[in-house]
PDB file of C-alpha atoms in Angstrom:
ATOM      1  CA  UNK A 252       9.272  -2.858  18.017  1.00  0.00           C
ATOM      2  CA  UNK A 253      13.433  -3.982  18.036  1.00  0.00           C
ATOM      3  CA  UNK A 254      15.633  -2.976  16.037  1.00  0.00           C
ATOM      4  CA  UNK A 255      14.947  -3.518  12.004  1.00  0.00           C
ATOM      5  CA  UNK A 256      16.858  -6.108   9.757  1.00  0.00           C
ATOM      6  CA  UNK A 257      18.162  -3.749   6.611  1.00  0.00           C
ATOM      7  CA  UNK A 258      17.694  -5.670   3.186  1.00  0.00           C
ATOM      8  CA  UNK A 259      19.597  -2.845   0.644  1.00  0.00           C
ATOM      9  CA  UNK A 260      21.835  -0.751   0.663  1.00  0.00           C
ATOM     10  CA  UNK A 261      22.492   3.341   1.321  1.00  0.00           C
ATOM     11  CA  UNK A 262      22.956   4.958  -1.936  1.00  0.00           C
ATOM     12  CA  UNK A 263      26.043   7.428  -2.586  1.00  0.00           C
ATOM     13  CA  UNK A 264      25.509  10.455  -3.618  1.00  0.00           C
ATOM     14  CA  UNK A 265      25.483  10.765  -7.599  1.00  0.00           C
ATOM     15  CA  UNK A 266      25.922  13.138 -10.265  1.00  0.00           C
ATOM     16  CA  UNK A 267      23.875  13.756 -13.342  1.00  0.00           C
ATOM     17  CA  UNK A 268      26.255  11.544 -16.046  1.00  0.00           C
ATOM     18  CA  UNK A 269      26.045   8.871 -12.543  1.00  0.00           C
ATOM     19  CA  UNK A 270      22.622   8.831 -12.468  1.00  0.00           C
ATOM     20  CA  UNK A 271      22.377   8.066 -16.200  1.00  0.00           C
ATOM     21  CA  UNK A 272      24.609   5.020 -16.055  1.00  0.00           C
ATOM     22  CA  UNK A 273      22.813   3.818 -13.433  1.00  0.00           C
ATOM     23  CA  UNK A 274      19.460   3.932 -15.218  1.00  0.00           C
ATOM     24  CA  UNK A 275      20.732   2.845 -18.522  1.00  0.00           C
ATOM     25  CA  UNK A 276      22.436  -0.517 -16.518  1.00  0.00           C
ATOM     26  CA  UNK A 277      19.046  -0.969 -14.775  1.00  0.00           C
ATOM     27  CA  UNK A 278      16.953  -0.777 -18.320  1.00  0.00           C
ATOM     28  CA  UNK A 279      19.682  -3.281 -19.871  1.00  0.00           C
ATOM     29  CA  UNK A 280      19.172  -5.578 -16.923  1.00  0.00           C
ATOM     30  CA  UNK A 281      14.978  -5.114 -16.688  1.00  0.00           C
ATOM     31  CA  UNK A 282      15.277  -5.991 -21.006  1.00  0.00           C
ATOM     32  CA  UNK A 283      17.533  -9.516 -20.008  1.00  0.00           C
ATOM     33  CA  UNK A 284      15.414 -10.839 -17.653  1.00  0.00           C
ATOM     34  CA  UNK A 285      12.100  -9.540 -19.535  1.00  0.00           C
ATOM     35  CA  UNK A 286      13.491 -11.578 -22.155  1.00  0.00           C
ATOM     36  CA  UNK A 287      14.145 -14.966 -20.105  1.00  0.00           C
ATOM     37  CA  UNK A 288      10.333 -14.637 -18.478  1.00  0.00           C
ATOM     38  CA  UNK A 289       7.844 -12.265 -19.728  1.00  0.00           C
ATOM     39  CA  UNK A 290       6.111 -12.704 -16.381  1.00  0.00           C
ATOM     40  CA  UNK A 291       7.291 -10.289 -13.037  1.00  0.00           C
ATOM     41  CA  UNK A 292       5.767 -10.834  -9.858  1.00  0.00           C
ATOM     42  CA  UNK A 293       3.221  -8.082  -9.821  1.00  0.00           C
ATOM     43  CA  UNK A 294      -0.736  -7.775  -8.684  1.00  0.00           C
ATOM     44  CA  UNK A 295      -1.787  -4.135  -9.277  1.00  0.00           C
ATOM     45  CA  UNK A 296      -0.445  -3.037 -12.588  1.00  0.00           C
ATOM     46  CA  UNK A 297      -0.513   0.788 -13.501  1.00  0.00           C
ATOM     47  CA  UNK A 298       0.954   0.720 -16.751  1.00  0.00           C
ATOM     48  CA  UNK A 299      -1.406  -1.293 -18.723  1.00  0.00           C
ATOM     49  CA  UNK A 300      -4.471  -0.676 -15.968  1.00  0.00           C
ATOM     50  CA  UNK A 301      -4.458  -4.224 -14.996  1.00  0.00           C
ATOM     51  CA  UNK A 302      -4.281  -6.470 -12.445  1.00  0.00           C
ATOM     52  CA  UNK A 303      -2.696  -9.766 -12.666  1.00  0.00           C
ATOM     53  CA  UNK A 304      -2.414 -13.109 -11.024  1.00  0.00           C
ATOM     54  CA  UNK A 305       0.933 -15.059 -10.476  1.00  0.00           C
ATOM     55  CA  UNK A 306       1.589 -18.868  -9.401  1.00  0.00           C
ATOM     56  CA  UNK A 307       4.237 -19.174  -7.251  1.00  0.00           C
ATOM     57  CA  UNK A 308       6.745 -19.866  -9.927  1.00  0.00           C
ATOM     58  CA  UNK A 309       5.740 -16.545 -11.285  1.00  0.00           C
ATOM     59  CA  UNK A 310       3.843 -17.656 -14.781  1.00  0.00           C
ATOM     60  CA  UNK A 311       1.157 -15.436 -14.775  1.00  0.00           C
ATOM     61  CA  UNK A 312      -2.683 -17.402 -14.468  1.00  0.00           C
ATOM     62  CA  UNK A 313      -5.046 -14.063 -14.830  1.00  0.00           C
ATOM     63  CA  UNK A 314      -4.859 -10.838 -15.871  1.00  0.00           C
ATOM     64  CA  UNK A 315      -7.996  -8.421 -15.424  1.00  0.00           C
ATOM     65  CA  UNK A 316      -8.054  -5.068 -17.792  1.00  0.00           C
ATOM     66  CA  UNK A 317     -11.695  -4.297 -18.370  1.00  0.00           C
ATOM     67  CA  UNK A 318     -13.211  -2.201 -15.577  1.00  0.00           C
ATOM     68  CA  UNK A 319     -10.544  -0.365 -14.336  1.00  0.00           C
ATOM     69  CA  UNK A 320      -9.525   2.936 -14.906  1.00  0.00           C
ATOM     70  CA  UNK A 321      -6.204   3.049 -12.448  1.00  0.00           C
ATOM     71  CA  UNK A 322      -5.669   0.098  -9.983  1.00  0.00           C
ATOM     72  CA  UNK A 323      -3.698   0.643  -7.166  1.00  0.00           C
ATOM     73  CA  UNK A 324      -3.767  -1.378  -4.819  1.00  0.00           C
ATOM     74  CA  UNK A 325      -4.696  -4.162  -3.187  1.00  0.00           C
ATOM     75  CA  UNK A 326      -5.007  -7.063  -0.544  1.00  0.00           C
ATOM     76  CA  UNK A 327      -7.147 -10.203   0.016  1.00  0.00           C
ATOM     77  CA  UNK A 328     -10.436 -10.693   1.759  1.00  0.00           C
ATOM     78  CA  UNK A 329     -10.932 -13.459   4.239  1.00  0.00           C
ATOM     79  CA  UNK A 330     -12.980 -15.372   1.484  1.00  0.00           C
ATOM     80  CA  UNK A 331     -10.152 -15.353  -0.743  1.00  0.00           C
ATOM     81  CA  UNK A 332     -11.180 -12.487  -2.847  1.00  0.00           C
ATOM     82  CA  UNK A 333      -9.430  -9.315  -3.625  1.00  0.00           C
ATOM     83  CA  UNK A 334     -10.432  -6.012  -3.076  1.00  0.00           C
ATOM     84  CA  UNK A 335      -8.571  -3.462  -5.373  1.00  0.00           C
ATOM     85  CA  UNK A 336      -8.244   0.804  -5.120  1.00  0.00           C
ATOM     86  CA  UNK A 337      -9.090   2.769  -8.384  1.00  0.00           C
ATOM     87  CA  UNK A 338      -7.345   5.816  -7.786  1.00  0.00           C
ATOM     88  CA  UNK A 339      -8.661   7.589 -10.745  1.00  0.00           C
ATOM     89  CA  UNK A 340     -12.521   6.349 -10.605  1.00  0.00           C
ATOM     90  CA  UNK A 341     -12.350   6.675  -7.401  1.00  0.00           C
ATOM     91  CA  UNK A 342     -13.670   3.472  -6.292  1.00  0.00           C
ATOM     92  CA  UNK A 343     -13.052   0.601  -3.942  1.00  0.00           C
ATOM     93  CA  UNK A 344     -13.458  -2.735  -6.308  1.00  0.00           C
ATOM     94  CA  UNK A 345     -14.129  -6.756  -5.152  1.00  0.00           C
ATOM     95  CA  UNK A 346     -12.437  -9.321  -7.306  1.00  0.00           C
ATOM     96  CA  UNK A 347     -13.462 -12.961  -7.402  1.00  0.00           C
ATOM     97  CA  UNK A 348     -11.790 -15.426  -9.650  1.00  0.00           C
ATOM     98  CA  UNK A 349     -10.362 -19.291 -10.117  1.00  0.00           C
ATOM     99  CA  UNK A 350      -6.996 -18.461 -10.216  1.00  0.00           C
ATOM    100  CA  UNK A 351      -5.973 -21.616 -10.630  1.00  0.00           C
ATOM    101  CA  UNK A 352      -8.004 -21.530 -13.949  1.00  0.00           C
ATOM    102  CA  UNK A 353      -7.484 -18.196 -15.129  1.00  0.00           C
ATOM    103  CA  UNK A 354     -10.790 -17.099 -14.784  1.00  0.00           C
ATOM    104  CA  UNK A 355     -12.678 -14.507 -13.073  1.00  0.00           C
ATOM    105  CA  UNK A 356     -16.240 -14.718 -11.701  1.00  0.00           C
ATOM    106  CA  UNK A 357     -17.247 -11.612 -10.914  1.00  0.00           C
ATOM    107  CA  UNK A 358     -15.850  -7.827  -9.999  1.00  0.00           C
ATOM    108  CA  UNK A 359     -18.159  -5.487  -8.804  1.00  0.00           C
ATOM    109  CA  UNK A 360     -17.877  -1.885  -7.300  1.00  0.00           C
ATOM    110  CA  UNK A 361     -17.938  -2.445  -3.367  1.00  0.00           C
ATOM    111  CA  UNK A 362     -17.812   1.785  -2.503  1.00  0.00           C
ATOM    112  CA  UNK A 363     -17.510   4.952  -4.837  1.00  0.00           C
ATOM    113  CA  UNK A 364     -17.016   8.323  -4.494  1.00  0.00           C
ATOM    114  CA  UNK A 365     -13.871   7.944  -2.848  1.00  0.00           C
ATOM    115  CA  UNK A 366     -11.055  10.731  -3.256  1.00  0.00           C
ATOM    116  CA  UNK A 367      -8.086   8.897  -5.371  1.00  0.00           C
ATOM    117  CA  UNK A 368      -7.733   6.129  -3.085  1.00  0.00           C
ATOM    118  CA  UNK A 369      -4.902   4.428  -3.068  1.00  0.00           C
ATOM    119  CA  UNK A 370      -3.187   2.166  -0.078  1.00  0.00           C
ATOM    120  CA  UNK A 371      -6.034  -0.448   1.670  1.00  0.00           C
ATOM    121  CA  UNK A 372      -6.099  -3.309   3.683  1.00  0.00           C
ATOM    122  CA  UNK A 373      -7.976  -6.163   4.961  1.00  0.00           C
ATOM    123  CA  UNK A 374      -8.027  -6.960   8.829  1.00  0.00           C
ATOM    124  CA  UNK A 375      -8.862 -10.962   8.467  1.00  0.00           C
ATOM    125  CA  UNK A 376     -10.379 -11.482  11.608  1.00  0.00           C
ATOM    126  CA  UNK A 377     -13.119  -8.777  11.696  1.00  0.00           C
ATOM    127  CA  UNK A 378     -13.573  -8.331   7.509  1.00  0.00           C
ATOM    128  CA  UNK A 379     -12.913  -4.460   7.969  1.00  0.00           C
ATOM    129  CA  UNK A 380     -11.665  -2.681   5.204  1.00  0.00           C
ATOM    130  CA  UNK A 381      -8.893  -0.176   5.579  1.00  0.00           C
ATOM    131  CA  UNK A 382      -8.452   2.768   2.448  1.00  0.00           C
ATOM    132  CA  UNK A 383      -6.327   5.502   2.425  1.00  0.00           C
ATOM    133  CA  UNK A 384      -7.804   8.664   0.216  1.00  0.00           C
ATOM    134  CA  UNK A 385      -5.402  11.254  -1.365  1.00  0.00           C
ATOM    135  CA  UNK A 386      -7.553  14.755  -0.800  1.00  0.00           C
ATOM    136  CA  UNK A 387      -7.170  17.109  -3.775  1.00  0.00           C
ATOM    137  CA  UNK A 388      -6.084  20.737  -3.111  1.00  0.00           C
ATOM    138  CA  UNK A 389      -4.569  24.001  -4.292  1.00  0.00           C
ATOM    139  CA  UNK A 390      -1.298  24.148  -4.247  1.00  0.00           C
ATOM    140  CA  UNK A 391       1.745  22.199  -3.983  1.00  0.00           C
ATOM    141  CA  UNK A 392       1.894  21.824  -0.159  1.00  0.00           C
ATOM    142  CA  UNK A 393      -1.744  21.694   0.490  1.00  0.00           C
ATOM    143  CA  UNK A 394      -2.206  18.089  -0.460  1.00  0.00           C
ATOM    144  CA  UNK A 395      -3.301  15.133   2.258  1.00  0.00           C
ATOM    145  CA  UNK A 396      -4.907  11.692   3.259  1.00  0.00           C
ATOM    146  CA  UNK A 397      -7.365  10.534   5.252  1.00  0.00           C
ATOM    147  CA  UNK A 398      -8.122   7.547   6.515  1.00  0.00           C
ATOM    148  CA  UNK A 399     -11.246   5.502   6.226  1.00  0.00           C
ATOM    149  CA  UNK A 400     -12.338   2.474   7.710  1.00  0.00           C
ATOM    150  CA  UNK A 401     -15.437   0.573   6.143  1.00  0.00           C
ATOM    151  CA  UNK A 402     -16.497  -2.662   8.171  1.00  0.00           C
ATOM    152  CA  UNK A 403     -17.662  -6.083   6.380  1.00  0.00           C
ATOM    153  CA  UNK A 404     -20.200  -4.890   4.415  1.00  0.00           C
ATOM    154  CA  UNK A 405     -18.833  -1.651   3.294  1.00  0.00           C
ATOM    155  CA  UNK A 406     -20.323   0.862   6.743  1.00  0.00           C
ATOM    156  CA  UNK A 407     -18.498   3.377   7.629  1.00  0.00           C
ATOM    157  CA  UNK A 408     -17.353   2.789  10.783  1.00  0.00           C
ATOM    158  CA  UNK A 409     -14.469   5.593  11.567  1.00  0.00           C
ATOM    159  CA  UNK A 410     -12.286   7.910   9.460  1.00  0.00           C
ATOM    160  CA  UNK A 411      -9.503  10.406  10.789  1.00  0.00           C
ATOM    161  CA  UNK A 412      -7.766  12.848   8.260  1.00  0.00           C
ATOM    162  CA  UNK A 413      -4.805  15.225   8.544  1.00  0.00           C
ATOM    163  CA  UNK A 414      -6.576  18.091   9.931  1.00  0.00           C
ATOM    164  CA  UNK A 415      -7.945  15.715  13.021  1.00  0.00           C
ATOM    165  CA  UNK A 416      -4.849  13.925  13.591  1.00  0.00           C
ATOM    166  CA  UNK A 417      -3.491  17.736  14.082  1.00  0.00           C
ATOM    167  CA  UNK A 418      -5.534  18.043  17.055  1.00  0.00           C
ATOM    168  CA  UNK A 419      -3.742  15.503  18.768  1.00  0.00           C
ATOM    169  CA  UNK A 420      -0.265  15.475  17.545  1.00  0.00           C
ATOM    170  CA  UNK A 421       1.399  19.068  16.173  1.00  0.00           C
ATOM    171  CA  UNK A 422       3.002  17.921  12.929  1.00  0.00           C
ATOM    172  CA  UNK A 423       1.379  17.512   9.724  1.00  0.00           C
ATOM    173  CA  UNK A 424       0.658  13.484   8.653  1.00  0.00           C
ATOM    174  CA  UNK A 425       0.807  12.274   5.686  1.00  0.00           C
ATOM    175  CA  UNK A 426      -0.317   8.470   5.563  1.00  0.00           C
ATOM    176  CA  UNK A 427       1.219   6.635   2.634  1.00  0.00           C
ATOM    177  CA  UNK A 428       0.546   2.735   3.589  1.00  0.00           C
ATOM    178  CA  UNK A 429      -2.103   0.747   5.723  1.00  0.00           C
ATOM    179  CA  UNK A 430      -2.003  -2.221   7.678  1.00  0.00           C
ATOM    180  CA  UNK A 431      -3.688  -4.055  10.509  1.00  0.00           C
ATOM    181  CA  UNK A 432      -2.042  -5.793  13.559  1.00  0.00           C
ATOM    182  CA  UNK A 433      -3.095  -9.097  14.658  1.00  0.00           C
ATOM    183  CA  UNK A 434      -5.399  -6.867  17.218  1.00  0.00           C
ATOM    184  CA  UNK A 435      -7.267  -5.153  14.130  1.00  0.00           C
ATOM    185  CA  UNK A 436      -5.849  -1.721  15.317  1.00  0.00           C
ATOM    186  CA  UNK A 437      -4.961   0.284  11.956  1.00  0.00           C
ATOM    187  CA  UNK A 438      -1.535   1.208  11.425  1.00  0.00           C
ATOM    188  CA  UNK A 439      -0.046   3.447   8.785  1.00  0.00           C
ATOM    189  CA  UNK A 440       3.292   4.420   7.443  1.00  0.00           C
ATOM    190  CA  UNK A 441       3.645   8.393   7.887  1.00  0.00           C
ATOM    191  CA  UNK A 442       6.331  10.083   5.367  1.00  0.00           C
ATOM    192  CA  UNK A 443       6.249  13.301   6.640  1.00  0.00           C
ATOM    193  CA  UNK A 444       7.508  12.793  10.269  1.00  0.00           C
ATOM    194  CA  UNK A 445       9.444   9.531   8.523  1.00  0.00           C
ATOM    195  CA  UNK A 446       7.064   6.998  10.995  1.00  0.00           C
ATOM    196  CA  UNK A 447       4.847   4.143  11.430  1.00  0.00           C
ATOM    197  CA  UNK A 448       2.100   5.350  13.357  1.00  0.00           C
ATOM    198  CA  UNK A 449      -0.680   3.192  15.487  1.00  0.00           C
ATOM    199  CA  UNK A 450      -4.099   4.907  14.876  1.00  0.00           C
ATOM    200  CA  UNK A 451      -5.855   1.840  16.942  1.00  0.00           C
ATOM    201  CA  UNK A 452      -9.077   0.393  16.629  1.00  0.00           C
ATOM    202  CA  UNK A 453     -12.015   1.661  14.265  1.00  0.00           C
ATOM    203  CA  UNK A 454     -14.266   2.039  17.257  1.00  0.00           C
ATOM    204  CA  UNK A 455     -11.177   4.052  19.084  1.00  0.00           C
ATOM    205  CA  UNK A 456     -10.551   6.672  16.937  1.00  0.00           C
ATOM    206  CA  UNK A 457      -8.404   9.346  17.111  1.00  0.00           C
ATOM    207  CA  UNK A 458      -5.650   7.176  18.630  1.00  0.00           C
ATOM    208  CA  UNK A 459      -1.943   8.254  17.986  1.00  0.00           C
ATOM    209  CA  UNK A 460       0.630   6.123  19.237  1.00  0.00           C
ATOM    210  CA  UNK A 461       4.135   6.270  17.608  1.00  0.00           C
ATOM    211  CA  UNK A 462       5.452   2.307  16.934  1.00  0.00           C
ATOM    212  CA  UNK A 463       8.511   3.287  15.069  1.00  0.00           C
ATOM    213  CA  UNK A 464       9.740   7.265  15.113  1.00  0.00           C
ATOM    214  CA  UNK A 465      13.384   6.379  14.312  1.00  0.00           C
ATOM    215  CA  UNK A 466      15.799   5.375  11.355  1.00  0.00           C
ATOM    216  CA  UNK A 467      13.296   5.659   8.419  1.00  0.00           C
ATOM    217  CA  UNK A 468      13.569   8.180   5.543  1.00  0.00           C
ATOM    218  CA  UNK A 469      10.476   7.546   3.379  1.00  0.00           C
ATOM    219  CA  UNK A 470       8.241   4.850   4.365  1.00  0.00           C
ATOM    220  CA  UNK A 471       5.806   3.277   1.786  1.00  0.00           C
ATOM    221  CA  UNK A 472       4.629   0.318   2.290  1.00  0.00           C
ATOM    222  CA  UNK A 473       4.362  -1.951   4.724  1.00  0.00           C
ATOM    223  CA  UNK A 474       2.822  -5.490   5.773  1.00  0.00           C
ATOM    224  CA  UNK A 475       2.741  -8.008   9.172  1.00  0.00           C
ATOM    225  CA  UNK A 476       4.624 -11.077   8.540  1.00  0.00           C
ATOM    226  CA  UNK A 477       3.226 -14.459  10.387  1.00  0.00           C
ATOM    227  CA  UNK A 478       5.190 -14.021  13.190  1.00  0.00           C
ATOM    228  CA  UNK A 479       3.930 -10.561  13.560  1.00  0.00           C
ATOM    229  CA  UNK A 480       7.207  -8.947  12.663  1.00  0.00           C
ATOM    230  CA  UNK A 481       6.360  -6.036  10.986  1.00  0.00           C
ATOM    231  CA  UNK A 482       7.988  -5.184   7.282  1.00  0.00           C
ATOM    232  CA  UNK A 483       8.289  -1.764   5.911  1.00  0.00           C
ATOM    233  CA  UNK A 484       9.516  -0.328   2.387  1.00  0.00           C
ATOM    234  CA  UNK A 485      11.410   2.740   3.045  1.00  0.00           C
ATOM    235  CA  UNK A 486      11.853   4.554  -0.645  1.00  0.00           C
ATOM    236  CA  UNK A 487      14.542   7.223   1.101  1.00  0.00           C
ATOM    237  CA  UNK A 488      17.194   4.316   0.975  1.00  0.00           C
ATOM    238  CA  UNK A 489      15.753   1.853  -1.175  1.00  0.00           C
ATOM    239  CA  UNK A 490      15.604  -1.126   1.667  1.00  0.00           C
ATOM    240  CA  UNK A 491      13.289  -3.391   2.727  1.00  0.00           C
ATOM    241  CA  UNK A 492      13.529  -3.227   7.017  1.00  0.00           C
ATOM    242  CA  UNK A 493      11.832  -5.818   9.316  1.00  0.00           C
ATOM    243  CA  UNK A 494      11.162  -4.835  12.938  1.00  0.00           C
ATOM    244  CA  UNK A 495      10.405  -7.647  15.580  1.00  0.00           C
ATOM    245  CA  UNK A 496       7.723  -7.894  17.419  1.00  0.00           C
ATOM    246  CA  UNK A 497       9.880  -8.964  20.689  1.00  0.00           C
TER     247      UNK A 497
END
């Protein structure tokens, strides 16, 4: 990967009365534009256990609340579907609906038993499904994720978690995002060692190959653009950064 394109901005260092004007400004301007459209551009919604459907005008054409305990997150299946995390029932959900309509044909529990999952993906050519579980533990510093990859119809077909991915590499991981490259290897965002981190294929597994080791803080998300240009949130300075491919 090049170097990244920077969409934001570094923030200065604040104190407490700062900090309070800045939230009450960014409440004022969330109320003004709540008022002008009602609608935000948002799928997974954890405040009212949803998840919702936007045109690309951003009027809103479904929203599903029945079902769902906590949605997290999502991304869509090569038929057009979604598939959906429930991070508190611990469950891995497929959503099928006429969007265009507003109305939803059928949502159905795909894999339980899943430990708070939480970032997935869908690799379109193959169908495999990508999750990311949270693991519960004692203590503060004891928490992390492991990685699970389920193929087309929902086998298990690898899974690597923190304590494996110490055998290979010395630092701890802790996998906050998933995507998959045009060559259906799985890559993850790692906030620990501040990374993006090639796990490769399923069928490969463990693979650890560093793509980008330099200039993030807290990485988050992140998603391949068309042109394979790879797009990461980083929450440490509040951008957006897109690395090329070239």
């Amino acid at each position: 990967m090049s170097g990244a394109r920077i969409f934001g901005r570094d923030p200065a260092p604040c104190t407490y009365s700062t900090f309070i004007r800045r939230a009450q400004r960014k409440r004022a301007a969330l109320q003004e534009e709540q008022a002008r459209c009602p609608c935000t551009q948002q799928h997974g919604d954890g405040g009212d256990r949803s998840v919702k459907a936007f045109d690309l005008e951003g009027r809103g054409t479904l929203a599903v609340r029945e079902g769902f305990s906590l949605p997290w997150g999502l991304d869509v299946m090569r038929e057009n579907e979604v598939v959906v995390t429930d991070s508190e029932a611990g469950a891995l959900y497929r959503l099928a609906a006429d969007f265009g309509k507003g109305k939803l044909r059928k949502l159905q529990v795909i894999q339980s038993k899943l430990s708070s999952p939480r970032g997935v993906a869908v690799a379109q050519a193959s169908g495999a499904i990508a999750v990311i579980e949270h693991l519960r533990a004692k203590g503060a510093n004891n928490s992390s994720t492991r990685v699970k990859i389920f193929s087309a119809d929902m086998k298990l077909i690898g899974q690597m978690d923190s304590f494996g991915l110490n055998l290979i590499f010395p630092s701890k991981i802790y996998a906050t995002a998933v995507a998959f490259d045009k060559e259906g290897q799985v890559i993850v965002t790692d906030v620990y060692n501040q990374a993006v981190v090639c796990l490769g294929k399923p069928e490969e597994f463990p693979v650890f190959k560093p793509i980008i080791s330099h200039g993030l803080s807290y990485p988050v998300g992140l998603t391949y653009m068309a042109n394979n240009s790879l797009v990461v949130l980083d929450g440490g300075d509040h951008s957006v950064k897109i690395y090329s491919s070239t």
